[in-house]
mmCIF file of C-alpha atoms and ligand atoms in Angstrom:
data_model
loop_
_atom_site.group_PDB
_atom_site.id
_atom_site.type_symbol
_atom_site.label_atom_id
_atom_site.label_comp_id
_atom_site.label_asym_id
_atom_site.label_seq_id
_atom_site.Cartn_x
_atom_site.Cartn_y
_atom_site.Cartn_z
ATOM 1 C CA UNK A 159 0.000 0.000 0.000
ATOM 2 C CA UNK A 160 1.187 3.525 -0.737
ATOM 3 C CA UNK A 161 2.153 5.757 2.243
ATOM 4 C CA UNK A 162 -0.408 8.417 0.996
ATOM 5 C CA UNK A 163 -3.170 5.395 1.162
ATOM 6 C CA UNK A 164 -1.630 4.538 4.465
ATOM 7 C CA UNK A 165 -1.871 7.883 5.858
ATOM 8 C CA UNK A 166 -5.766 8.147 4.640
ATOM 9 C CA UNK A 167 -6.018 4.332 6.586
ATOM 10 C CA UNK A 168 -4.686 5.904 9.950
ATOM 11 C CA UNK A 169 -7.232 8.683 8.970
ATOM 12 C CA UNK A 170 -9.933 6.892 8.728
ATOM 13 C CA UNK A 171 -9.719 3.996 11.760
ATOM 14 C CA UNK A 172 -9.064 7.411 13.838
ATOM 15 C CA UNK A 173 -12.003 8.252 12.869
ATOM 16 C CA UNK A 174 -14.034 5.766 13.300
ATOM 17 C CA UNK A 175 -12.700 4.786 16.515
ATOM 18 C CA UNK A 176 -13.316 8.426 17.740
ATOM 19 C CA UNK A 177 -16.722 8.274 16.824
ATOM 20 C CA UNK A 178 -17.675 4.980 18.607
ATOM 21 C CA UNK A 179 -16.399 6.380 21.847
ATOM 22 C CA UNK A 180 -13.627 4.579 21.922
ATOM 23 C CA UNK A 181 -11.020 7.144 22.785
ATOM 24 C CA UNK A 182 -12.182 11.044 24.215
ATOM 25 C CA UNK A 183 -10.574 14.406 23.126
ATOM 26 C CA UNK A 184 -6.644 14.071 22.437
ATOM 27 C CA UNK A 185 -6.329 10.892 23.718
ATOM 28 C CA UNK A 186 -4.915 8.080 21.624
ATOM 29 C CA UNK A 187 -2.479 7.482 18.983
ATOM 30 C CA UNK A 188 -1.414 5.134 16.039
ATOM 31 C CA UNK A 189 1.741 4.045 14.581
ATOM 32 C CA UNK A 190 2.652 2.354 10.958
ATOM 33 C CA UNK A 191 5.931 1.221 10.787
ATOM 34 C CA UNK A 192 6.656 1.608 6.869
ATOM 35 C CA UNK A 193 9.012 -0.468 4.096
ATOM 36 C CA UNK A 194 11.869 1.491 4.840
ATOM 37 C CA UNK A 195 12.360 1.518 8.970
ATOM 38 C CA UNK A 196 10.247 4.957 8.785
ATOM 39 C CA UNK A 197 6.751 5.134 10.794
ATOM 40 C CA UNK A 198 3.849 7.317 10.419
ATOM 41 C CA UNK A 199 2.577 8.665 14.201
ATOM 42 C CA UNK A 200 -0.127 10.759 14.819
ATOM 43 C CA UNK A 201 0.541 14.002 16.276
ATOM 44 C CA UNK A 202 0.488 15.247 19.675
ATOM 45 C CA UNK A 203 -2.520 16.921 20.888
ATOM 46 C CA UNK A 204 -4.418 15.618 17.844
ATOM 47 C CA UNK A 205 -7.407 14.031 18.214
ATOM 48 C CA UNK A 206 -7.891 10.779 16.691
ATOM 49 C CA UNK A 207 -11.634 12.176 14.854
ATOM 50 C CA UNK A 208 -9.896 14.932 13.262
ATOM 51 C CA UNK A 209 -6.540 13.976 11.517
ATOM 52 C CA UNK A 210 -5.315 15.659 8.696
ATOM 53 C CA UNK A 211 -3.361 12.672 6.054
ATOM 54 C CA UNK A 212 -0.730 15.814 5.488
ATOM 55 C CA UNK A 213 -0.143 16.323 9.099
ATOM 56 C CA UNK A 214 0.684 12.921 10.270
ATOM 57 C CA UNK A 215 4.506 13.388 11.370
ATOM 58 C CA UNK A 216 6.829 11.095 9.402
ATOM 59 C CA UNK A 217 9.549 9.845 11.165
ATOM 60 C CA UNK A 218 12.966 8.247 9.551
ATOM 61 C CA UNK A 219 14.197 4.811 10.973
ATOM 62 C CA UNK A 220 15.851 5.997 13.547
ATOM 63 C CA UNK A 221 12.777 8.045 14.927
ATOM 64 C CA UNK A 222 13.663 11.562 13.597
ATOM 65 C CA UNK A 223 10.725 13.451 12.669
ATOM 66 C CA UNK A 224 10.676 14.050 8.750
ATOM 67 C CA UNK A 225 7.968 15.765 8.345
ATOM 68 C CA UNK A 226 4.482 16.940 9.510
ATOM 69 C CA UNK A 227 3.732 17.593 13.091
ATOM 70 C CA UNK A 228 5.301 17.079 16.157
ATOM 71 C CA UNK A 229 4.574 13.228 17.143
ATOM 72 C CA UNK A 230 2.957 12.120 19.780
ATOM 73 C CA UNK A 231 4.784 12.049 23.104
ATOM 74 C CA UNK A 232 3.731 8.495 23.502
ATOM 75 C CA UNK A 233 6.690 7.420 21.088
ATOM 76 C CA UNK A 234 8.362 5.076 23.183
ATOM 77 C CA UNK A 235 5.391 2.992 24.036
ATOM 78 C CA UNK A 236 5.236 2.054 20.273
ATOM 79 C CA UNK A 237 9.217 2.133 20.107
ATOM 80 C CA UNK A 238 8.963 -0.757 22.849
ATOM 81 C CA UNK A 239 6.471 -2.720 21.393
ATOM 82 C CA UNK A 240 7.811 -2.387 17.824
ATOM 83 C CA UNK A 241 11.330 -3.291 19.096
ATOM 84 C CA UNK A 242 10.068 -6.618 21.357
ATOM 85 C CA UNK A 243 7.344 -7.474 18.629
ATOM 86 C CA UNK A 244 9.401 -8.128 15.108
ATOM 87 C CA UNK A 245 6.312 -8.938 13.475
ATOM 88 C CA UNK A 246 4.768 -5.927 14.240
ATOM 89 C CA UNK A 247 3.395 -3.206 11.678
ATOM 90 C CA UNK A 248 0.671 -1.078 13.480
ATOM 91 C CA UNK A 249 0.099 -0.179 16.821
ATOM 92 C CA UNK A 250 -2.681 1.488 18.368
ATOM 93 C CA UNK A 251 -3.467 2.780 21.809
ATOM 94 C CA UNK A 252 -6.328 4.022 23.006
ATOM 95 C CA UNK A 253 -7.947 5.700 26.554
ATOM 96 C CA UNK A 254 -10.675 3.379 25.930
ATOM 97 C CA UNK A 255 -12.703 3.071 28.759
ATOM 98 C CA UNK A 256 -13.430 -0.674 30.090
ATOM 99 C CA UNK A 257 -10.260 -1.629 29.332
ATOM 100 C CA UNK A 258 -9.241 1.342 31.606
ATOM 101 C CA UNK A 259 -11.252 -0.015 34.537
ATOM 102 C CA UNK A 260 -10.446 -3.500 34.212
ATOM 103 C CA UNK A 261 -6.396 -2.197 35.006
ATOM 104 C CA UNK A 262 -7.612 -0.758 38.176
ATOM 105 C CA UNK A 263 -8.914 -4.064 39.502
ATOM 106 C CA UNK A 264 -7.748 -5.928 42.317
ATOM 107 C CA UNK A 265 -7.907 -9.418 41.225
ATOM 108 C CA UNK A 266 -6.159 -8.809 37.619
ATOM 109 C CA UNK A 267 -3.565 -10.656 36.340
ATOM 110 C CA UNK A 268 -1.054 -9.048 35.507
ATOM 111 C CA UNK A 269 -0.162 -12.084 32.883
ATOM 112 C CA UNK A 270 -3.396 -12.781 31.953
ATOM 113 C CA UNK A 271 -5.586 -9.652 32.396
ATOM 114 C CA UNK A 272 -8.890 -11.390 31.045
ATOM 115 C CA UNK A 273 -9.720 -14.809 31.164
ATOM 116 C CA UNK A 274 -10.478 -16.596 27.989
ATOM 117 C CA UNK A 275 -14.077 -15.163 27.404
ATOM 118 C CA UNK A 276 -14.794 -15.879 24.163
ATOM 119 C CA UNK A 277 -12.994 -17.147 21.036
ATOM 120 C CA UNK A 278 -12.195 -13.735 19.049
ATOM 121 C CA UNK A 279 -10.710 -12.316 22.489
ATOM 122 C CA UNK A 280 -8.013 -15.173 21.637
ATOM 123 C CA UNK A 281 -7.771 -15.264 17.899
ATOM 124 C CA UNK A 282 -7.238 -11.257 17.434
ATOM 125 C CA UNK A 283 -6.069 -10.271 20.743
ATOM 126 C CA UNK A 284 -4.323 -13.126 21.909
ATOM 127 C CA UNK A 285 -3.839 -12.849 26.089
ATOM 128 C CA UNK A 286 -3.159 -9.620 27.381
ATOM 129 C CA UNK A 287 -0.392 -8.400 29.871
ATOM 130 C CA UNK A 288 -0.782 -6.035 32.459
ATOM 131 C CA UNK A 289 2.066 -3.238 33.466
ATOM 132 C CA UNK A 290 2.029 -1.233 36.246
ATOM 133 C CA UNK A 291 0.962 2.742 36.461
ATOM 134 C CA UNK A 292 3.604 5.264 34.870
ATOM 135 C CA UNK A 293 3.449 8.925 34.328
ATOM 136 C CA UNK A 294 2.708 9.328 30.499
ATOM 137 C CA UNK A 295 5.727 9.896 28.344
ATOM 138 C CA UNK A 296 7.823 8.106 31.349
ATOM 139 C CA UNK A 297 10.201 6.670 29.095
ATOM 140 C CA UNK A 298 9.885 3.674 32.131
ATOM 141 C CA UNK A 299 7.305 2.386 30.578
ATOM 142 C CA UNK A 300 9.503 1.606 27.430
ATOM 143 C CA UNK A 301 11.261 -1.033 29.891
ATOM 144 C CA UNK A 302 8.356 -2.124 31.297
ATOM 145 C CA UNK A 303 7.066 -3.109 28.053
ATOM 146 C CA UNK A 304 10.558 -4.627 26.679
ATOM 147 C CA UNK A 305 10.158 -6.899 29.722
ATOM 148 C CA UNK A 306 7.687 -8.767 28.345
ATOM 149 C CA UNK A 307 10.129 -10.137 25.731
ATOM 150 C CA UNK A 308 7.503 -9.790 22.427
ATOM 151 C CA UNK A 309 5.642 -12.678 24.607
ATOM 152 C CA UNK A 310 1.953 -10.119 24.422
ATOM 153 C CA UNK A 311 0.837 -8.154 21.274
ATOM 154 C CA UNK A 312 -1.701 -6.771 23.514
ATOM 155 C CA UNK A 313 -0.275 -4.681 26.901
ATOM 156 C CA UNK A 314 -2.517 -2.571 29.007
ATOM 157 C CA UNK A 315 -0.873 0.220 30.993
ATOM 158 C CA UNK A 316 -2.683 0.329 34.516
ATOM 159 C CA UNK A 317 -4.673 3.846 35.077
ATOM 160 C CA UNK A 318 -4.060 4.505 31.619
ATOM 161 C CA UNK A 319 -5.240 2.303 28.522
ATOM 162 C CA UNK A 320 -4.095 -0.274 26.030
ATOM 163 C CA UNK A 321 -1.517 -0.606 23.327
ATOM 164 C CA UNK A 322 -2.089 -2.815 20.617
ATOM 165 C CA UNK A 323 0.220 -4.555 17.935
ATOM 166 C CA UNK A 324 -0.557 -6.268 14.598
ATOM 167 C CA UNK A 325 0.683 -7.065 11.363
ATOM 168 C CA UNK A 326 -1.535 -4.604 9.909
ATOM 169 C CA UNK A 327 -3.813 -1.686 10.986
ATOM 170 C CA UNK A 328 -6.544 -3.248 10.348
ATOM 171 C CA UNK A 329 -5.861 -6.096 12.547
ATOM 172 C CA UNK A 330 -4.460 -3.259 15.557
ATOM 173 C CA UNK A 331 -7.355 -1.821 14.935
ATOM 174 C CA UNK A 332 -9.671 -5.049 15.577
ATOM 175 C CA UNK A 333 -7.695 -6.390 18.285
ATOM 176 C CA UNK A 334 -7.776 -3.100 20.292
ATOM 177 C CA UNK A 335 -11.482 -3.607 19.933
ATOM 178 C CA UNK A 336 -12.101 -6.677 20.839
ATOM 179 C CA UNK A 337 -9.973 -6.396 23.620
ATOM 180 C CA UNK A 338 -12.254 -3.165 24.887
ATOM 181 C CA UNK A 339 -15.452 -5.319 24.172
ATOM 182 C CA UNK A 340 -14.097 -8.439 26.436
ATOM 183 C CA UNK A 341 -13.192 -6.356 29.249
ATOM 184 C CA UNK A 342 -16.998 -4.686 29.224
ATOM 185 C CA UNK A 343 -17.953 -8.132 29.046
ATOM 186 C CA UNK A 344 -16.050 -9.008 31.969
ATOM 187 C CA UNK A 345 -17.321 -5.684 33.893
ATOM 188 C CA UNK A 346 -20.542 -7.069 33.003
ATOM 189 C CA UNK A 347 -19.750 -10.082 34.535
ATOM 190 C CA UNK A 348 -17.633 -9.689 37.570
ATOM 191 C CA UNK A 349 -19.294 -11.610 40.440
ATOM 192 C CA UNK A 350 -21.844 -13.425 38.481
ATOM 193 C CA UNK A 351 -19.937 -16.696 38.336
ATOM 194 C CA UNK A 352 -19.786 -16.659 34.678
ATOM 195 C CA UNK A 353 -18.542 -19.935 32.384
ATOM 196 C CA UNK A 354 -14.980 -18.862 30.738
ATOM 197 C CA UNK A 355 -13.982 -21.494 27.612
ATOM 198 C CA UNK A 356 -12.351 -24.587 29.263
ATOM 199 C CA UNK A 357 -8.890 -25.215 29.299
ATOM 200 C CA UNK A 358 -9.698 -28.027 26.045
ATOM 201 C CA UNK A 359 -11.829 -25.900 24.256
ATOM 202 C CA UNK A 360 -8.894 -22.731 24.738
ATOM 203 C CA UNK A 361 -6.077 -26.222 23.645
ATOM 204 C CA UNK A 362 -8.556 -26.350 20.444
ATOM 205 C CA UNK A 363 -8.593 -22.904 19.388
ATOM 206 C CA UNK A 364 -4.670 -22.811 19.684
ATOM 207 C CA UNK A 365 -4.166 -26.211 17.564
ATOM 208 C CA UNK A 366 -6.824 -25.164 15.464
ATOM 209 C CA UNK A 367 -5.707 -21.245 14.274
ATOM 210 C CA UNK A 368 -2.582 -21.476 15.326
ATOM 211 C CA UNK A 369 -2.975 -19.365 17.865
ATOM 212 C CA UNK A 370 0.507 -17.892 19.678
ATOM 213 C CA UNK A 371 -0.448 -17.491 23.589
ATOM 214 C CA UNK A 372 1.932 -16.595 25.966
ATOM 215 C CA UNK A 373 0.343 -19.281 29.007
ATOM 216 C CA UNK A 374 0.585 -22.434 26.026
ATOM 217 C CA UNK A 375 4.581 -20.959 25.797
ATOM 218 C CA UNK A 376 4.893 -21.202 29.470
ATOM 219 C CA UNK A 377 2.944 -25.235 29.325
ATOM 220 C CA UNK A 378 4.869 -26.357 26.493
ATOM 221 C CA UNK A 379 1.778 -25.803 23.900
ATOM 222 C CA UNK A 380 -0.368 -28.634 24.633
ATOM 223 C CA UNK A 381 -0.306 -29.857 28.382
ATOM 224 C CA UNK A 382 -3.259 -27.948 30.325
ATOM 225 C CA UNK A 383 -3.704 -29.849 33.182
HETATM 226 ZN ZN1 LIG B 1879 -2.248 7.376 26.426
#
Protein backbone atom coordinates (compact mmCIF):
# COMPACT_ATOMS: atom_id res chain seq x y z
CA UNK A 1 0.00 0.00 0.00
CA UNK A 2 1.19 3.53 -0.74
CA UNK A 3 2.15 5.76 2.24
CA UNK A 4 -0.41 8.42 1.00
CA UNK A 5 -3.17 5.39 1.16
CA UNK A 6 -1.63 4.54 4.47
CA UNK A 7 -1.87 7.88 5.86
CA UNK A 8 -5.77 8.15 4.64
CA UNK A 9 -6.02 4.33 6.59
CA UNK A 10 -4.69 5.90 9.95
CA UNK A 11 -7.23 8.68 8.97
CA UNK A 12 -9.93 6.89 8.73
CA UNK A 13 -9.72 4.00 11.76
CA UNK A 14 -9.06 7.41 13.84
CA UNK A 15 -12.00 8.25 12.87
CA UNK A 16 -14.03 5.77 13.30
CA UNK A 17 -12.70 4.79 16.52
CA UNK A 18 -13.32 8.43 17.74
CA UNK A 19 -16.72 8.27 16.82
CA UNK A 20 -17.68 4.98 18.61
CA UNK A 21 -16.40 6.38 21.85
CA UNK A 22 -13.63 4.58 21.92
CA UNK A 23 -11.02 7.14 22.78
CA UNK A 24 -12.18 11.04 24.22
CA UNK A 25 -10.57 14.41 23.13
CA UNK A 26 -6.64 14.07 22.44
CA UNK A 27 -6.33 10.89 23.72
CA UNK A 28 -4.91 8.08 21.62
CA UNK A 29 -2.48 7.48 18.98
CA UNK A 30 -1.41 5.13 16.04
CA UNK A 31 1.74 4.05 14.58
CA UNK A 32 2.65 2.35 10.96
CA UNK A 33 5.93 1.22 10.79
CA UNK A 34 6.66 1.61 6.87
CA UNK A 35 9.01 -0.47 4.10
CA UNK A 36 11.87 1.49 4.84
CA UNK A 37 12.36 1.52 8.97
CA UNK A 38 10.25 4.96 8.78
CA UNK A 39 6.75 5.13 10.79
CA UNK A 40 3.85 7.32 10.42
CA UNK A 41 2.58 8.67 14.20
CA UNK A 42 -0.13 10.76 14.82
CA UNK A 43 0.54 14.00 16.28
CA UNK A 44 0.49 15.25 19.68
CA UNK A 45 -2.52 16.92 20.89
CA UNK A 46 -4.42 15.62 17.84
CA UNK A 47 -7.41 14.03 18.21
CA UNK A 48 -7.89 10.78 16.69
CA UNK A 49 -11.63 12.18 14.85
CA UNK A 50 -9.90 14.93 13.26
CA UNK A 51 -6.54 13.98 11.52
CA UNK A 52 -5.32 15.66 8.70
CA UNK A 53 -3.36 12.67 6.05
CA UNK A 54 -0.73 15.81 5.49
CA UNK A 55 -0.14 16.32 9.10
CA UNK A 56 0.68 12.92 10.27
CA UNK A 57 4.51 13.39 11.37
CA UNK A 58 6.83 11.09 9.40
CA UNK A 59 9.55 9.85 11.16
CA UNK A 60 12.97 8.25 9.55
CA UNK A 61 14.20 4.81 10.97
CA UNK A 62 15.85 6.00 13.55
CA UNK A 63 12.78 8.04 14.93
CA UNK A 64 13.66 11.56 13.60
CA UNK A 65 10.72 13.45 12.67
CA UNK A 66 10.68 14.05 8.75
CA UNK A 67 7.97 15.76 8.35
CA UNK A 68 4.48 16.94 9.51
CA UNK A 69 3.73 17.59 13.09
CA UNK A 70 5.30 17.08 16.16
CA UNK A 71 4.57 13.23 17.14
CA UNK A 72 2.96 12.12 19.78
CA UNK A 73 4.78 12.05 23.10
CA UNK A 74 3.73 8.50 23.50
CA UNK A 75 6.69 7.42 21.09
CA UNK A 76 8.36 5.08 23.18
CA UNK A 77 5.39 2.99 24.04
CA UNK A 78 5.24 2.05 20.27
CA UNK A 79 9.22 2.13 20.11
CA UNK A 80 8.96 -0.76 22.85
CA UNK A 81 6.47 -2.72 21.39
CA UNK A 82 7.81 -2.39 17.82
CA UNK A 83 11.33 -3.29 19.10
CA UNK A 84 10.07 -6.62 21.36
CA UNK A 85 7.34 -7.47 18.63
CA UNK A 86 9.40 -8.13 15.11
CA UNK A 87 6.31 -8.94 13.48
CA UNK A 88 4.77 -5.93 14.24
CA UNK A 89 3.40 -3.21 11.68
CA UNK A 90 0.67 -1.08 13.48
CA UNK A 91 0.10 -0.18 16.82
CA UNK A 92 -2.68 1.49 18.37
CA UNK A 93 -3.47 2.78 21.81
CA UNK A 94 -6.33 4.02 23.01
CA UNK A 95 -7.95 5.70 26.55
CA UNK A 96 -10.68 3.38 25.93
CA UNK A 97 -12.70 3.07 28.76
CA UNK A 98 -13.43 -0.67 30.09
CA UNK A 99 -10.26 -1.63 29.33
CA UNK A 100 -9.24 1.34 31.61
CA UNK A 101 -11.25 -0.02 34.54
CA UNK A 102 -10.45 -3.50 34.21
CA UNK A 103 -6.40 -2.20 35.01
CA UNK A 104 -7.61 -0.76 38.18
CA UNK A 105 -8.91 -4.06 39.50
CA UNK A 106 -7.75 -5.93 42.32
CA UNK A 107 -7.91 -9.42 41.23
CA UNK A 108 -6.16 -8.81 37.62
CA UNK A 109 -3.57 -10.66 36.34
CA UNK A 110 -1.05 -9.05 35.51
CA UNK A 111 -0.16 -12.08 32.88
CA UNK A 112 -3.40 -12.78 31.95
CA UNK A 113 -5.59 -9.65 32.40
CA UNK A 114 -8.89 -11.39 31.04
CA UNK A 115 -9.72 -14.81 31.16
CA UNK A 116 -10.48 -16.60 27.99
CA UNK A 117 -14.08 -15.16 27.40
CA UNK A 118 -14.79 -15.88 24.16
CA UNK A 119 -12.99 -17.15 21.04
CA UNK A 120 -12.20 -13.73 19.05
CA UNK A 121 -10.71 -12.32 22.49
CA UNK A 122 -8.01 -15.17 21.64
CA UNK A 123 -7.77 -15.26 17.90
CA UNK A 124 -7.24 -11.26 17.43
CA UNK A 125 -6.07 -10.27 20.74
CA UNK A 126 -4.32 -13.13 21.91
CA UNK A 127 -3.84 -12.85 26.09
CA UNK A 128 -3.16 -9.62 27.38
CA UNK A 129 -0.39 -8.40 29.87
CA UNK A 130 -0.78 -6.04 32.46
CA UNK A 131 2.07 -3.24 33.47
CA UNK A 132 2.03 -1.23 36.25
CA UNK A 133 0.96 2.74 36.46
CA UNK A 134 3.60 5.26 34.87
CA UNK A 135 3.45 8.93 34.33
CA UNK A 136 2.71 9.33 30.50
CA UNK A 137 5.73 9.90 28.34
CA UNK A 138 7.82 8.11 31.35
CA UNK A 139 10.20 6.67 29.09
CA UNK A 140 9.89 3.67 32.13
CA UNK A 141 7.30 2.39 30.58
CA UNK A 142 9.50 1.61 27.43
CA UNK A 143 11.26 -1.03 29.89
CA UNK A 144 8.36 -2.12 31.30
CA UNK A 145 7.07 -3.11 28.05
CA UNK A 146 10.56 -4.63 26.68
CA UNK A 147 10.16 -6.90 29.72
CA UNK A 148 7.69 -8.77 28.35
CA UNK A 149 10.13 -10.14 25.73
CA UNK A 150 7.50 -9.79 22.43
CA UNK A 151 5.64 -12.68 24.61
CA UNK A 152 1.95 -10.12 24.42
CA UNK A 153 0.84 -8.15 21.27
CA UNK A 154 -1.70 -6.77 23.51
CA UNK A 155 -0.28 -4.68 26.90
CA UNK A 156 -2.52 -2.57 29.01
CA UNK A 157 -0.87 0.22 30.99
CA UNK A 158 -2.68 0.33 34.52
CA UNK A 159 -4.67 3.85 35.08
CA UNK A 160 -4.06 4.50 31.62
CA UNK A 161 -5.24 2.30 28.52
CA UNK A 162 -4.10 -0.27 26.03
CA UNK A 163 -1.52 -0.61 23.33
CA UNK A 164 -2.09 -2.82 20.62
CA UNK A 165 0.22 -4.55 17.94
CA UNK A 166 -0.56 -6.27 14.60
CA UNK A 167 0.68 -7.07 11.36
CA UNK A 168 -1.53 -4.60 9.91
CA UNK A 169 -3.81 -1.69 10.99
CA UNK A 170 -6.54 -3.25 10.35
CA UNK A 171 -5.86 -6.10 12.55
CA UNK A 172 -4.46 -3.26 15.56
CA UNK A 173 -7.36 -1.82 14.94
CA UNK A 174 -9.67 -5.05 15.58
CA UNK A 175 -7.69 -6.39 18.29
CA UNK A 176 -7.78 -3.10 20.29
CA UNK A 177 -11.48 -3.61 19.93
CA UNK A 178 -12.10 -6.68 20.84
CA UNK A 179 -9.97 -6.40 23.62
CA UNK A 180 -12.25 -3.16 24.89
CA UNK A 181 -15.45 -5.32 24.17
CA UNK A 182 -14.10 -8.44 26.44
CA UNK A 183 -13.19 -6.36 29.25
CA UNK A 184 -17.00 -4.69 29.22
CA UNK A 185 -17.95 -8.13 29.05
CA UNK A 186 -16.05 -9.01 31.97
CA UNK A 187 -17.32 -5.68 33.89
CA UNK A 188 -20.54 -7.07 33.00
CA UNK A 189 -19.75 -10.08 34.53
CA UNK A 190 -17.63 -9.69 37.57
CA UNK A 191 -19.29 -11.61 40.44
CA UNK A 192 -21.84 -13.42 38.48
CA UNK A 193 -19.94 -16.70 38.34
CA UNK A 194 -19.79 -16.66 34.68
CA UNK A 195 -18.54 -19.93 32.38
CA UNK A 196 -14.98 -18.86 30.74
CA UNK A 197 -13.98 -21.49 27.61
CA UNK A 198 -12.35 -24.59 29.26
CA UNK A 199 -8.89 -25.22 29.30
CA UNK A 200 -9.70 -28.03 26.04
CA UNK A 201 -11.83 -25.90 24.26
CA UNK A 202 -8.89 -22.73 24.74
CA UNK A 203 -6.08 -26.22 23.65
CA UNK A 204 -8.56 -26.35 20.44
CA UNK A 205 -8.59 -22.90 19.39
CA UNK A 206 -4.67 -22.81 19.68
CA UNK A 207 -4.17 -26.21 17.56
CA UNK A 208 -6.82 -25.16 15.46
CA UNK A 209 -5.71 -21.25 14.27
CA UNK A 210 -2.58 -21.48 15.33
CA UNK A 211 -2.97 -19.37 17.87
CA UNK A 212 0.51 -17.89 19.68
CA UNK A 213 -0.45 -17.49 23.59
CA UNK A 214 1.93 -16.59 25.97
CA UNK A 215 0.34 -19.28 29.01
CA UNK A 216 0.59 -22.43 26.03
CA UNK A 217 4.58 -20.96 25.80
CA UNK A 218 4.89 -21.20 29.47
CA UNK A 219 2.94 -25.24 29.32
CA UNK A 220 4.87 -26.36 26.49
CA UNK A 221 1.78 -25.80 23.90
CA UNK A 222 -0.37 -28.63 24.63
CA UNK A 223 -0.31 -29.86 28.38
CA UNK A 224 -3.26 -27.95 30.33
CA UNK A 225 -3.70 -29.85 33.18
ZN1 LIG B 1 -2.25 7.38 26.43
Amino acid sequence: MSESRLREEICRYGRSLFERGLTPGSSGNISLRLDDGGWLVTPTNASLGFLDPARISRLDSAGRLVSGDKPTKEIPLHAALYESRGSARAIVHLHSTHAVALTMLPEIDPRAALPPMTPYYLMRAGETALVPYYRPGDPAVADAIRGLAGKYSSVLLANHGPVVAGDSLEAAVFATEELEETAKLYLLLRNLNPRYLTPDQVSDLVQTFGLDLPSHHDHDGHDHG
